[in-house]
Short mmCIF file of C-alpha atoms and ligand atoms in Angstrom, two decimals:
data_model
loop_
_atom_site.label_atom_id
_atom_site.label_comp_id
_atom_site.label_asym_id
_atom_site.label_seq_id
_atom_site.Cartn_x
_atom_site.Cartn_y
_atom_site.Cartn_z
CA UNK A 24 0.00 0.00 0.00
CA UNK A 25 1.24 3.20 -0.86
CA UNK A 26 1.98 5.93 2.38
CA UNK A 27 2.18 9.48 1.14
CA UNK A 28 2.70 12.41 2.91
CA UNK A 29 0.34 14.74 0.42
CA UNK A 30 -2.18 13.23 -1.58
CA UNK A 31 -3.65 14.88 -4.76
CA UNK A 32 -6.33 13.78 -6.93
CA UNK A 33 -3.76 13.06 -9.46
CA UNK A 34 -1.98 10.87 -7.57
CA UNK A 35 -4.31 8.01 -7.58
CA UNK A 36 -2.88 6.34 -10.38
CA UNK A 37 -0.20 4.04 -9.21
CA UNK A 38 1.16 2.89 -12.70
CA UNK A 39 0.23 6.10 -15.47
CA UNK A 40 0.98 6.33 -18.22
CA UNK A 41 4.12 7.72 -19.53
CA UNK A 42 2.37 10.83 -21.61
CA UNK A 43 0.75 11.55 -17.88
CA UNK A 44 4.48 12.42 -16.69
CA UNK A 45 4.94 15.29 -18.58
CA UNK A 46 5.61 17.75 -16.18
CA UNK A 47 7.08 15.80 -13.09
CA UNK A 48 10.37 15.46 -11.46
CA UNK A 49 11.08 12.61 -9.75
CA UNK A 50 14.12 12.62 -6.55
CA UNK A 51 14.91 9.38 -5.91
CA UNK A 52 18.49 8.42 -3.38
CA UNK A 53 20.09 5.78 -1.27
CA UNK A 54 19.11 2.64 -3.22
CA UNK A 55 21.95 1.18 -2.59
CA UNK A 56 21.72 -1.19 -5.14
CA UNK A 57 24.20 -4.35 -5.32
CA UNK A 58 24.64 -7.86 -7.05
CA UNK A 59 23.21 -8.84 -3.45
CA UNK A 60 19.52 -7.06 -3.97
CA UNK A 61 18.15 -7.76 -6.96
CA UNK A 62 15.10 -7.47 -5.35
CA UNK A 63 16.05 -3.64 -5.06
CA UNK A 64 16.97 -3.27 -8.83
CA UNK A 65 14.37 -5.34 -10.12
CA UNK A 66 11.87 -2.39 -8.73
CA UNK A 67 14.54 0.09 -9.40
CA UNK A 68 13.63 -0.86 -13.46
CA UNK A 69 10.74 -1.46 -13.04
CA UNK A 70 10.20 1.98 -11.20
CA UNK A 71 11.72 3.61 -14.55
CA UNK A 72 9.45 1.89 -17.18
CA UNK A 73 6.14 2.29 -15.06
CA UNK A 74 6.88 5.62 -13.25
CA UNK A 75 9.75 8.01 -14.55
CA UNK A 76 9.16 7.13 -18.30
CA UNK A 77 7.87 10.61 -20.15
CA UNK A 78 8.85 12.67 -17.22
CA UNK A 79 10.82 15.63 -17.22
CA UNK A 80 13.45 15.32 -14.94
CA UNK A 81 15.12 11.58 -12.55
CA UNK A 82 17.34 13.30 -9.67
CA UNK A 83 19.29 10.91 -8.08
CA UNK A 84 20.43 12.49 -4.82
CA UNK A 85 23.83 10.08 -3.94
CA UNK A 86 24.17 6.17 -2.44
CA UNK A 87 22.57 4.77 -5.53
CA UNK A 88 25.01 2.02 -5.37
CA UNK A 89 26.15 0.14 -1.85
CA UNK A 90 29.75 0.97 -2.42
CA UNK A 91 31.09 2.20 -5.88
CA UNK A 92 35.12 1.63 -6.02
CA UNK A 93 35.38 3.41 -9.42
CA UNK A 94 33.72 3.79 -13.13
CA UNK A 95 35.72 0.12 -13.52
CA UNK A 96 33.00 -1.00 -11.18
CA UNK A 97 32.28 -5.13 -11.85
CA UNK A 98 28.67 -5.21 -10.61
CA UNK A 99 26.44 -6.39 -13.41
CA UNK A 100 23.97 -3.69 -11.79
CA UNK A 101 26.56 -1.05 -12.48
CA UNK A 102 25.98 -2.32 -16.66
CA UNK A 103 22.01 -2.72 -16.31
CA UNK A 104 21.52 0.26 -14.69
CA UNK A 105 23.55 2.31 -16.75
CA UNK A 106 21.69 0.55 -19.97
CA UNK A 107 18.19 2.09 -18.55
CA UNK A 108 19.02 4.79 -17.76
CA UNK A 109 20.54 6.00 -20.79
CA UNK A 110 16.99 4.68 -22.54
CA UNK A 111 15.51 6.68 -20.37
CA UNK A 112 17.42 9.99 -20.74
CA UNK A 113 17.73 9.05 -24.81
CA UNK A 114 13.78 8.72 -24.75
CA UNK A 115 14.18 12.39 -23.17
CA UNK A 116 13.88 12.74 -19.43
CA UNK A 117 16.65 14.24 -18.17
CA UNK A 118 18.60 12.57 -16.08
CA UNK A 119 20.80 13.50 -13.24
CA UNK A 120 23.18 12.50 -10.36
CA UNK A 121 24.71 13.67 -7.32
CA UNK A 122 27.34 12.02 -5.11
CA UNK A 123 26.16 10.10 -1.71
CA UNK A 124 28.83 9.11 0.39
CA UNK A 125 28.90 5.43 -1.12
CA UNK A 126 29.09 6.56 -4.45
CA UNK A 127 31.35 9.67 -4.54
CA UNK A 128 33.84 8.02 -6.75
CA UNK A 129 31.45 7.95 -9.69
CA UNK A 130 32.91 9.62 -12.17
CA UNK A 131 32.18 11.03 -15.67
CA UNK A 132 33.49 7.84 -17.73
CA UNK A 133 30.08 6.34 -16.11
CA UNK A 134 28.08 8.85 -16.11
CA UNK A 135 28.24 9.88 -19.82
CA UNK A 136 27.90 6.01 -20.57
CA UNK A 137 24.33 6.32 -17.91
CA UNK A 138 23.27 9.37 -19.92
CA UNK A 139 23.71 11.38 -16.92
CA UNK A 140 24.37 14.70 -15.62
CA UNK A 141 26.75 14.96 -12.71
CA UNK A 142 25.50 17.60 -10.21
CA UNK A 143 27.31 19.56 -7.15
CA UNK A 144 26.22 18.71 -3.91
CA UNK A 145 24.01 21.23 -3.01
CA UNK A 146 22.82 22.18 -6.33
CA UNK A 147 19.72 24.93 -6.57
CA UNK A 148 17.12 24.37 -9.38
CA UNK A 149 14.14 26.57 -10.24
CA UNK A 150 11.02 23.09 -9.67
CA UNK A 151 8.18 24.72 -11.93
CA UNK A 152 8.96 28.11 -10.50
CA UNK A 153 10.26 27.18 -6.80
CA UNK A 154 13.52 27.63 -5.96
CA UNK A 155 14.48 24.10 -4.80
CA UNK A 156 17.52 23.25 -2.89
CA UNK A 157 19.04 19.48 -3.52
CA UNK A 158 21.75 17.75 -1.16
CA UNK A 159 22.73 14.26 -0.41
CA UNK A 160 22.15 15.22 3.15
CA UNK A 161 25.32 14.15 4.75
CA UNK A 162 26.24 17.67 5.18
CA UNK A 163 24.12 18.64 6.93
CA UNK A 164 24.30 15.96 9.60
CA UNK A 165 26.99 18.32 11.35
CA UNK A 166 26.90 16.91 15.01
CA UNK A 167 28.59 13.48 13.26
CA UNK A 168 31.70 15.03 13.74
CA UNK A 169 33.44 11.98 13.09
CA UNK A 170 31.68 11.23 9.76
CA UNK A 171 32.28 14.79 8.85
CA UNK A 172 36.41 14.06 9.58
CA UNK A 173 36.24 11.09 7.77
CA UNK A 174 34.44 12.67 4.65
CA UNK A 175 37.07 15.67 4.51
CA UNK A 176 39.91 12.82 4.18
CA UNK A 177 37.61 10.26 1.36
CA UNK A 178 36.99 13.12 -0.69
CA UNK A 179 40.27 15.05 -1.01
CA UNK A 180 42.15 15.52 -4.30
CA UNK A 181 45.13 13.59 -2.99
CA UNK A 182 43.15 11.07 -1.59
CA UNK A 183 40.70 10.46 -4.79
CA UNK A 184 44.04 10.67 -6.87
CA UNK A 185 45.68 8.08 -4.56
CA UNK A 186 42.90 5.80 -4.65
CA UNK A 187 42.11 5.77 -8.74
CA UNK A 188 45.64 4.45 -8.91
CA UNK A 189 45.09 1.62 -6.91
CA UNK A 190 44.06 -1.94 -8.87
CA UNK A 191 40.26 -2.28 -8.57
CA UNK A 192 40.96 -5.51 -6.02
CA UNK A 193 42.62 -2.85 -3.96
CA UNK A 194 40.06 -0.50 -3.90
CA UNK A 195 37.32 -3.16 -3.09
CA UNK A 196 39.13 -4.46 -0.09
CA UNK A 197 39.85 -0.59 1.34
CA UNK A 198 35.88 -0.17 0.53
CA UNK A 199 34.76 -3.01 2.96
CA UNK A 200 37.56 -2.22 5.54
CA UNK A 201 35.51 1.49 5.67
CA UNK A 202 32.25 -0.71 5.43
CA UNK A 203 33.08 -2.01 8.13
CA UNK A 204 34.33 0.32 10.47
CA UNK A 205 31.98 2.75 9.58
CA UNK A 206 29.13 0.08 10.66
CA UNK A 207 31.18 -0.32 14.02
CA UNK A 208 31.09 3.09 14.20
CA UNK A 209 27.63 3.41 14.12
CA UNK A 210 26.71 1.12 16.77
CA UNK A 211 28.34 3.63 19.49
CA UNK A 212 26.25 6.83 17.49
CA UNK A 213 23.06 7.89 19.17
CA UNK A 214 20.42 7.98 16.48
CA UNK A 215 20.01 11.97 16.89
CA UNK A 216 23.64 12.15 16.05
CA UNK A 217 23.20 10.79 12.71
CA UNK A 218 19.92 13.22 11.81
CA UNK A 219 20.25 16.64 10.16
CA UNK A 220 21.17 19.70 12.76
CA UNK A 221 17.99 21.87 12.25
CA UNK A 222 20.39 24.79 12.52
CA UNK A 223 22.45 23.75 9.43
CA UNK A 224 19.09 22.84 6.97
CA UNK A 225 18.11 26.92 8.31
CA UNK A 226 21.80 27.89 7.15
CA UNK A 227 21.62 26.71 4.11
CA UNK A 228 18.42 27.72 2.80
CA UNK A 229 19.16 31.16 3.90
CA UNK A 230 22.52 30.88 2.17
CA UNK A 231 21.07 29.59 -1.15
CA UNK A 232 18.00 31.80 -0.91
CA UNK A 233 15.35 28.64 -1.02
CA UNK A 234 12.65 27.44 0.42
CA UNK A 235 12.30 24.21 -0.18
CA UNK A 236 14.84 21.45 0.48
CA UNK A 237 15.07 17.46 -0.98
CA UNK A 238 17.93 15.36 0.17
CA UNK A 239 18.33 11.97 1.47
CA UNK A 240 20.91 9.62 3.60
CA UNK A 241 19.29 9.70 6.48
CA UNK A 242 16.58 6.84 5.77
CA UNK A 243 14.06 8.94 7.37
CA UNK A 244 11.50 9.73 4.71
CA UNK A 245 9.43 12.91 6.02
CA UNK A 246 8.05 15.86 5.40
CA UNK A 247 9.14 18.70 7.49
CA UNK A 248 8.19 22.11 8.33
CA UNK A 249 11.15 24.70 9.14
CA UNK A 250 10.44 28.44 9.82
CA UNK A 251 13.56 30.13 7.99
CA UNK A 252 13.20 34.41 8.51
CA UNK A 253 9.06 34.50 8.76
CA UNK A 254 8.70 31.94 5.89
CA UNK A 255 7.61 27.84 6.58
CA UNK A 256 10.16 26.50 4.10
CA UNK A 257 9.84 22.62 3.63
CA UNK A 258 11.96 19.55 3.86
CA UNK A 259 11.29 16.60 2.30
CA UNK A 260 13.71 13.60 3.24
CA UNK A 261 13.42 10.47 0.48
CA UNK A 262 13.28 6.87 1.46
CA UNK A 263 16.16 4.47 1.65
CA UNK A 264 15.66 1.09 -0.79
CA UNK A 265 16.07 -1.70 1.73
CA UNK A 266 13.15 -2.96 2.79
CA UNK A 267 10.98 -0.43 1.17
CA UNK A 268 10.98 1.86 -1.68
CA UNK A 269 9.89 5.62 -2.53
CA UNK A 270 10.50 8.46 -4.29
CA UNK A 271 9.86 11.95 -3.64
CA UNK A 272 7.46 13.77 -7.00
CA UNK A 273 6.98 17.04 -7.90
CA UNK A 274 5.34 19.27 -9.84
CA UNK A 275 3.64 22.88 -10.55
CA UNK A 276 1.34 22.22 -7.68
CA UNK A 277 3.99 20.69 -5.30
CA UNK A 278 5.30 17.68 -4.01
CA UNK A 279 4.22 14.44 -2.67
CA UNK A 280 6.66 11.44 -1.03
CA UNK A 281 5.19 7.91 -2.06
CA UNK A 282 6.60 4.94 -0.36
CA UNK A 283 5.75 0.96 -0.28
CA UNK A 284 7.53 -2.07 0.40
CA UNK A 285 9.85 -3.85 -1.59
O1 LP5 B 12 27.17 4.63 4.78
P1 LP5 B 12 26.31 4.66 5.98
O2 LP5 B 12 25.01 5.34 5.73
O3 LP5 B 12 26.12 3.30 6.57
O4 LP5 B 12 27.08 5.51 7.09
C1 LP5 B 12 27.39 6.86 6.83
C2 LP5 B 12 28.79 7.14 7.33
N1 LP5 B 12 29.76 6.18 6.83
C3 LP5 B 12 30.36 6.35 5.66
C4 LP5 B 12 31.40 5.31 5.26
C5 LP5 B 12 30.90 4.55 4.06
O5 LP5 B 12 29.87 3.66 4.43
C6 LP5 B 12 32.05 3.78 3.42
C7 LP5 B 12 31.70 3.31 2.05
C8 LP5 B 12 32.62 3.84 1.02
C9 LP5 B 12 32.40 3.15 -0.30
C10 LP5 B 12 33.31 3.55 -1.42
C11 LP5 B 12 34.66 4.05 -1.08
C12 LP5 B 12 35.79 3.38 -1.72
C13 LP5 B 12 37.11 3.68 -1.12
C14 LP5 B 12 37.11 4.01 0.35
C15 LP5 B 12 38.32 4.71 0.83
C16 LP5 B 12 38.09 5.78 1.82
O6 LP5 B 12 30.13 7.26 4.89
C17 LP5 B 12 28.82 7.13 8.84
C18 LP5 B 12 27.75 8.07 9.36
C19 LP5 B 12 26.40 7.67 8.82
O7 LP5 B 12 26.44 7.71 7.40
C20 LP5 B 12 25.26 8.56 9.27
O8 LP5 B 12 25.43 9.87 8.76
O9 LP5 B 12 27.75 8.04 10.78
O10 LP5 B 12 30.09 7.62 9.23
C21 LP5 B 12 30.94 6.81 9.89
O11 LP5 B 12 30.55 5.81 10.45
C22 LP5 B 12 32.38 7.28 9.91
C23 LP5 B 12 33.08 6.96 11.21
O12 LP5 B 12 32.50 7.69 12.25
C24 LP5 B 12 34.56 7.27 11.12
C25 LP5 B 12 35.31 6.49 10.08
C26 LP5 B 12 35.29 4.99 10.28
C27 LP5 B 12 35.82 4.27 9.07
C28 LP5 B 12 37.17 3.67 9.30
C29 LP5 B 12 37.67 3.09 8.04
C30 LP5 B 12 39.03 2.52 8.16
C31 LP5 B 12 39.53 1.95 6.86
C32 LP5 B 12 39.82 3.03 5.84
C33 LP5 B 12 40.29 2.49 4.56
C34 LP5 B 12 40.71 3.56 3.65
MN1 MN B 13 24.29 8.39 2.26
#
C-alpha cells in the first residue's frame, strides 16, 4: 500500500501512463543497489518503465550504489543500470546525479555512458517556479563530527588521486575495511547524532535563498516544516531502498513522497 505524505487527486494512479508524466520530477536516493539485492533493482527498473518514463526530470540524490570503487565497477547492476538509464534519458527525461557518500567516486566515464548529468552537492534548481535546494544530506548531519572528519579525508584531491591508482581488487578491499568500520562506528552513534542539525538545513536555505529542500541519507522519509526568517520553508527527506521503496514527485502544484515495500 502506498503511504504518502500529500495526496492529490492526481496521484491516484499508481502505474500512469508515460504521456501523464509530462511535467514531473522525480528525486529518488540511497538505493543502494548491489549484485546482493536484486530485489532492489528489479523495482529500481521497473520503477523507470512504469513511473519516470515521459517525465521531465530523474534526480538521483547520492548512495545509488552500496559501495562504488570506481567507473571500472564489476557489478552487473553497475551495466544494467547504466543501460536504462541512458533509454531513459535518450527517450528524453533528463537525467541526473549527485554524489552520496557510497558513491562519490562515480565519475564522468560512467556517467556519460548512464546518460547522466553529474550535479554539485548542493545544487539549486528553479522546480516549476520554486527555488528548490538538492543535497545528499550528509552535510548537513553536522553533530557526526566523526563522519564529517572522515568525509574531509575520502573526498580530497590527494586522496581520490591516490585511490584511482590503486588496482580495482585494492580499492574493493579498502571499501569493505571502511564498510566495516563505519558500521562499528555506528553502533556507538546515538540515532540523533546521525539526523540533520535543524540549525544547518536553516543555514543553508538562507545561504542559497530557497525554500524548499530534498535530500536523502538519512533513511528517514518525512516531510518537514522549518520556519527560515518568517517563511515555513519545507523539507522533504526520500526513502532508503532496503526494505521499502519511494521516491519523492513534484510538480507545478507541489510535491508528494510515495513509499511501499519492496
Ligand atoms: O554509509 P552509511 O550510511 O552506513 O554511514 C554513513 C557514514 N559512513 C560512511 C562510510 C561509508 O559507508 C564507506 C563506504 C565507502 C564506499 C566507497 C569508497 C571506496 C574507497 C574508500 C576509501 C576511503 O560514509 C557514517 C555516518 C552515517 O552515514 C550517518 O550519517 O555516521 O560515518 C561513519 O561511520 C564514519 C566513522 O564515524 C569514522 C570512520 C570509520 C571508518 C574507518 C575506516 C578505516 C579503513 C579506511 C580504509 C581507507
Ligand atoms: Mn548516504
Amino acid at each position: 500500500m502506498w503511504s504518502s505524505a500529500r495526496r492529490k487527486s492526481s496521484d491516484t494512479a499508481v502505474n500512469p501512463s508515460a504521456s501523464a508524466q509530462a511535467g514531473r520530477s522525480f528525486f529518488i536516493a540511497d538505493l543502494h543497489l548491489t549484485d546482493e539485492r536484486p530485489a532492489a533493482t528489479g523495482r529500481f527498473f521497473r520503477f523507470l518503465q512504469d513511473e519516470v518514463a515521459g517525465a521531465d526530470a530523474l534526480y538521483i540524490l547520492g548512495d545509488l550504489f552500496e559501495a562504488w570503487t570506481g567507473d571500472d565497477h564489476d557489478e552487473r547492476v553497475a551495466g544494467d543500470t547504466a543501460e536504462r538509464l541512458a533509454t531513459l534519458a535518450e527517450a528524453g527525461t533528463r537525467v541526473y546525479f549527485m554524489h552520496g557518500n557510497r558513491d562519490f567516486l562515480l565519475a564522468e566515464r560512467y556517467a556519460a555512458r548512464a546518460g547522466m548529468a553529474l550535479l554539485p552537492d548542493p545544487t539549486r534548481i528553479d522546480l516549476y517556479g520554486v527555488p528548490t535546494l538538492l543535497m545528499h544530506g550528509d552535510t548537513l548531519c553536522t553533530d557526526d563530527t566523526a563522519y564529517q572528519n572522515f568525509r574531509r579525508r575520502a573526498r580530497h584531491p590527494l586522496t581520490r588521486a591516490f585511490l584511482h591508482r590503486l588496482p580495482r581488487a585494492w580499492r574493493q578491499r579498502l571499501a569493505r575495511r571502511a564498510r566495516a568500520g563505519s558500521e562499528a562506528a555506528k553502533m556507538h552513534k546515538a540515532a540523533e547524532i546521525m539526523d540533520v542539525n535543524a540549525d544547518e538545513v536553516v543555514r543553508v536555505l538562507r545561504e542559497h535563498q530557497a525554500c524548499r529542500l530534498i535530500h536523502g541519507h538519512t533513511h528517514r522519509p518525512a516531510q518537514h516544516a522549518h520556519p527560515v526568517d518568517g517563511r515555513v520553508c519545507e523539507r522533504w527527506v526520500m526513502p532508503d531502498w532496503y526494505t521499502r521503496w519511494g521516491y519523492v514527485v513534484c510538480d507545478a502544484t507541489g510535491c508528494t513522497l510515495r513509499m511501499d515495500a519492496l
